[in-house]
CSV table of C-alpha atoms in Angstrom, one decimal:
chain,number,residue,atom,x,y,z
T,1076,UNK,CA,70.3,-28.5,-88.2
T,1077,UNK,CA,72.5,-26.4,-86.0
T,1078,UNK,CA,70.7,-23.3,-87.2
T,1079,UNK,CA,67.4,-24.5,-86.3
T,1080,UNK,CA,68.8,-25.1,-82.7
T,1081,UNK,CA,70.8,-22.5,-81.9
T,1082,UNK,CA,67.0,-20.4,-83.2
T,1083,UNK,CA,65.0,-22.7,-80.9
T,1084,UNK,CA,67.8,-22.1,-77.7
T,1085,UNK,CA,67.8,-18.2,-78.8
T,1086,UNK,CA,63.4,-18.5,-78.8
T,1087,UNK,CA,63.2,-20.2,-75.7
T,1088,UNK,CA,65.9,-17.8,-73.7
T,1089,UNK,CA,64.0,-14.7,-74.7
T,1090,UNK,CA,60.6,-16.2,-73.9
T,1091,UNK,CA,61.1,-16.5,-70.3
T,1092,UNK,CA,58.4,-15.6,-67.3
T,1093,UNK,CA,58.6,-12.4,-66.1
T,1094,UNK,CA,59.0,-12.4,-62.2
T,1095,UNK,CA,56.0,-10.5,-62.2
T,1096,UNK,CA,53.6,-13.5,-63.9
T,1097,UNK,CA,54.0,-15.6,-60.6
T,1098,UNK,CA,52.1,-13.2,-58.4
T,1099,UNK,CA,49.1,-14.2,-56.1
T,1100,UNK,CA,46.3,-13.1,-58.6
T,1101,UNK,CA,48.1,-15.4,-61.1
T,1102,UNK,CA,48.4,-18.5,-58.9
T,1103,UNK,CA,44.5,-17.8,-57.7
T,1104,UNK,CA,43.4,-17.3,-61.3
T,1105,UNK,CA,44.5,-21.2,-61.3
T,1106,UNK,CA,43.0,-22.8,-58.6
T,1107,UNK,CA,39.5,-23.0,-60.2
T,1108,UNK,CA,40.6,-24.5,-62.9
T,1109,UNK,CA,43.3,-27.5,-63.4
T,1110,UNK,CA,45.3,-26.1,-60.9
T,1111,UNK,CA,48.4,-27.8,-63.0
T,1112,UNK,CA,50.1,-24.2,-62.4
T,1113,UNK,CA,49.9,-23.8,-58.5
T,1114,UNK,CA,51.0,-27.5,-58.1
T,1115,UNK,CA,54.1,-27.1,-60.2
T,1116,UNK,CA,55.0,-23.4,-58.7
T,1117,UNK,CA,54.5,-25.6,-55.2
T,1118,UNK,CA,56.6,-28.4,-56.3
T,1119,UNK,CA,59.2,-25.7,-57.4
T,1120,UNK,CA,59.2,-23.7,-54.3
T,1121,UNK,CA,59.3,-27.0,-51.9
T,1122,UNK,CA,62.7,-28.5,-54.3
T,1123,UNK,CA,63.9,-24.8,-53.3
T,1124,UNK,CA,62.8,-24.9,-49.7
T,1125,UNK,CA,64.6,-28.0,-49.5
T,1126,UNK,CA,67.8,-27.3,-50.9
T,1127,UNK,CA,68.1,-24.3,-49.2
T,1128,UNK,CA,67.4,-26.1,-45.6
T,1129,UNK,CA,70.1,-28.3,-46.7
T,1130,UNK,CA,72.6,-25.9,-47.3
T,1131,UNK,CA,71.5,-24.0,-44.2
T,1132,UNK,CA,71.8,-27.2,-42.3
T,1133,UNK,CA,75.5,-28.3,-44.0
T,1134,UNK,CA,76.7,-24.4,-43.2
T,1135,UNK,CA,76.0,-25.1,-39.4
T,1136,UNK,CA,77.4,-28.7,-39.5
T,1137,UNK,CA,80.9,-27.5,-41.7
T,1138,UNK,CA,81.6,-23.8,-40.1
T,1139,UNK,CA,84.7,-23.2,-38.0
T,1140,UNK,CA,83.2,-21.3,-35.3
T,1141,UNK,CA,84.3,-17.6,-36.5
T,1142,UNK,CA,81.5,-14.7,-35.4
T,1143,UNK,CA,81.1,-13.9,-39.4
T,1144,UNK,CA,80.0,-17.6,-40.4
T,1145,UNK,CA,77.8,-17.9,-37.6
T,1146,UNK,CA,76.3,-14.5,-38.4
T,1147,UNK,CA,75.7,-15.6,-42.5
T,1148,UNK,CA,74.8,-18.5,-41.4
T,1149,UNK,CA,72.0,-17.4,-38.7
T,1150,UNK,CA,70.9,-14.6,-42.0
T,1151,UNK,CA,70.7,-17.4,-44.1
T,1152,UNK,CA,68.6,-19.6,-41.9
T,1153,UNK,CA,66.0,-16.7,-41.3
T,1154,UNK,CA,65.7,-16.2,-44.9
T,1155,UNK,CA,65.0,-20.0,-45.5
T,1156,UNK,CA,62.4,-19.9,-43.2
T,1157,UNK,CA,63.7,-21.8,-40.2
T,1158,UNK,CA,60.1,-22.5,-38.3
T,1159,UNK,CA,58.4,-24.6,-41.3
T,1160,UNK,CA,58.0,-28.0,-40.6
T,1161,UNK,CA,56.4,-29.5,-44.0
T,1162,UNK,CA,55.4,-33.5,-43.1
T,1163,UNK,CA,57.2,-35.9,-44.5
T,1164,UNK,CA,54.7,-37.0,-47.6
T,1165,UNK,CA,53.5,-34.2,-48.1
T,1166,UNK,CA,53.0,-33.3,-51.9
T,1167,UNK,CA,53.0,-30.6,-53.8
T,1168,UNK,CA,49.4,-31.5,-54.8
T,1169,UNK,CA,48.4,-31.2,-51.2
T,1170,UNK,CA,50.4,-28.0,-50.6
T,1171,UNK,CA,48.8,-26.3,-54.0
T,1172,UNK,CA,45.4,-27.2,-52.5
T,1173,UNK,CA,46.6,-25.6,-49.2
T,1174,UNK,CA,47.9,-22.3,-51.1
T,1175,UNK,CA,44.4,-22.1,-53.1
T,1176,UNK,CA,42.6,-22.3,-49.9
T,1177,UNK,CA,45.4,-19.8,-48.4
T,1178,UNK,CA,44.7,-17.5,-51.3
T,1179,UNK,CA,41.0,-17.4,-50.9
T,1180,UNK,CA,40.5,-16.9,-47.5
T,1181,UNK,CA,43.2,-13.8,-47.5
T,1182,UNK,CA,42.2,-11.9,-51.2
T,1183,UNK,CA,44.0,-8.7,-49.5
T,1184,UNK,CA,47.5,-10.3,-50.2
T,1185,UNK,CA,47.6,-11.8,-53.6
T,1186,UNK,CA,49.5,-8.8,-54.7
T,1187,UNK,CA,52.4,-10.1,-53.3
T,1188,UNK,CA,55.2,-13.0,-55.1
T,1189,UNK,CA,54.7,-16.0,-55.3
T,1190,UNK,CA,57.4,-16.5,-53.2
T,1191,UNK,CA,56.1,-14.5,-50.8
T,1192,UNK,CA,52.5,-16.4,-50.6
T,1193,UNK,CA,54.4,-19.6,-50.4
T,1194,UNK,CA,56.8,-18.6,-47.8
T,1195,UNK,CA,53.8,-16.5,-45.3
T,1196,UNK,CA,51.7,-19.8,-46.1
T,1197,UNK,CA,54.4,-22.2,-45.0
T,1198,UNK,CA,55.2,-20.7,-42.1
T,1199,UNK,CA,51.1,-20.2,-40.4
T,1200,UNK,CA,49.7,-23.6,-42.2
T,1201,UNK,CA,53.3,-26.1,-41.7
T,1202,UNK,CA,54.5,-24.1,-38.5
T,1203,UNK,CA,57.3,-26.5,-36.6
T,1204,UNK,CA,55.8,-27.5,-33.4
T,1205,UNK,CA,57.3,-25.7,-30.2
T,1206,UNK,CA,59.1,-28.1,-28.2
């Protein structure tokens, strides 16, 4: 029984995604069809948008106020993407429609990540109002 397992944890390690499988020609190859892809790449990339804003938002609240944890920390927030406002509600659903539509009206950049589709979508379709 232990064989069997240790095969099926040995299998499942080796078959993993390459980074490169999660590009925008990928994702768009998707949304005319169940779309079951784009809305669980979404749902992935908003748990990680979340958790990073978190942390970003925990380093501000916990940092002694030395000029190299302010620096990491302002780096940090860039990287997170500190003018996306996703509403409350929102699901991934909704934002995997959003990206399909995203993906269709700009064909010239679905050579890039995923990540980097998600992130350049967030930030001109959920763009944090200006105060």
């Amino acid at each position: 029984m232990s064989g069997i397992l240790i095969a099926t944890l040995l299998a499942t390690a080796s078959a993993k995604i390459p980074a490169g499988l999660s590009g925008g020609e990928v994702l768009y190859s998707d949304c005319g069809g169940s779309r079951q892809f784009v809305v669980g790449y979404a749902a992935g990339w908003l748990d990680k948008w979340n958790s990073d804003e978190y942390l970003a938002r925990r380093i501000f609240i916990e940092a002694h106020p030395s000029p190299s944890r302010m620096v990491n920390s302002a780096h940090f927030a860039i990287a997170v993407g500190v003018n996306v406002c996703i509403p409350e509600g929102t699901t991934a659903e909704a934002v995997g429609k959003t990206l399909c539509t995203f993906l269709e009206e700009n064909p010239g950049i679905r050579e890039a990540t995923g990540d980097e589709l998600m992130t350049t979508m967030a930030h001109y379709k959920y763009r944090c109002p200006i105060p």
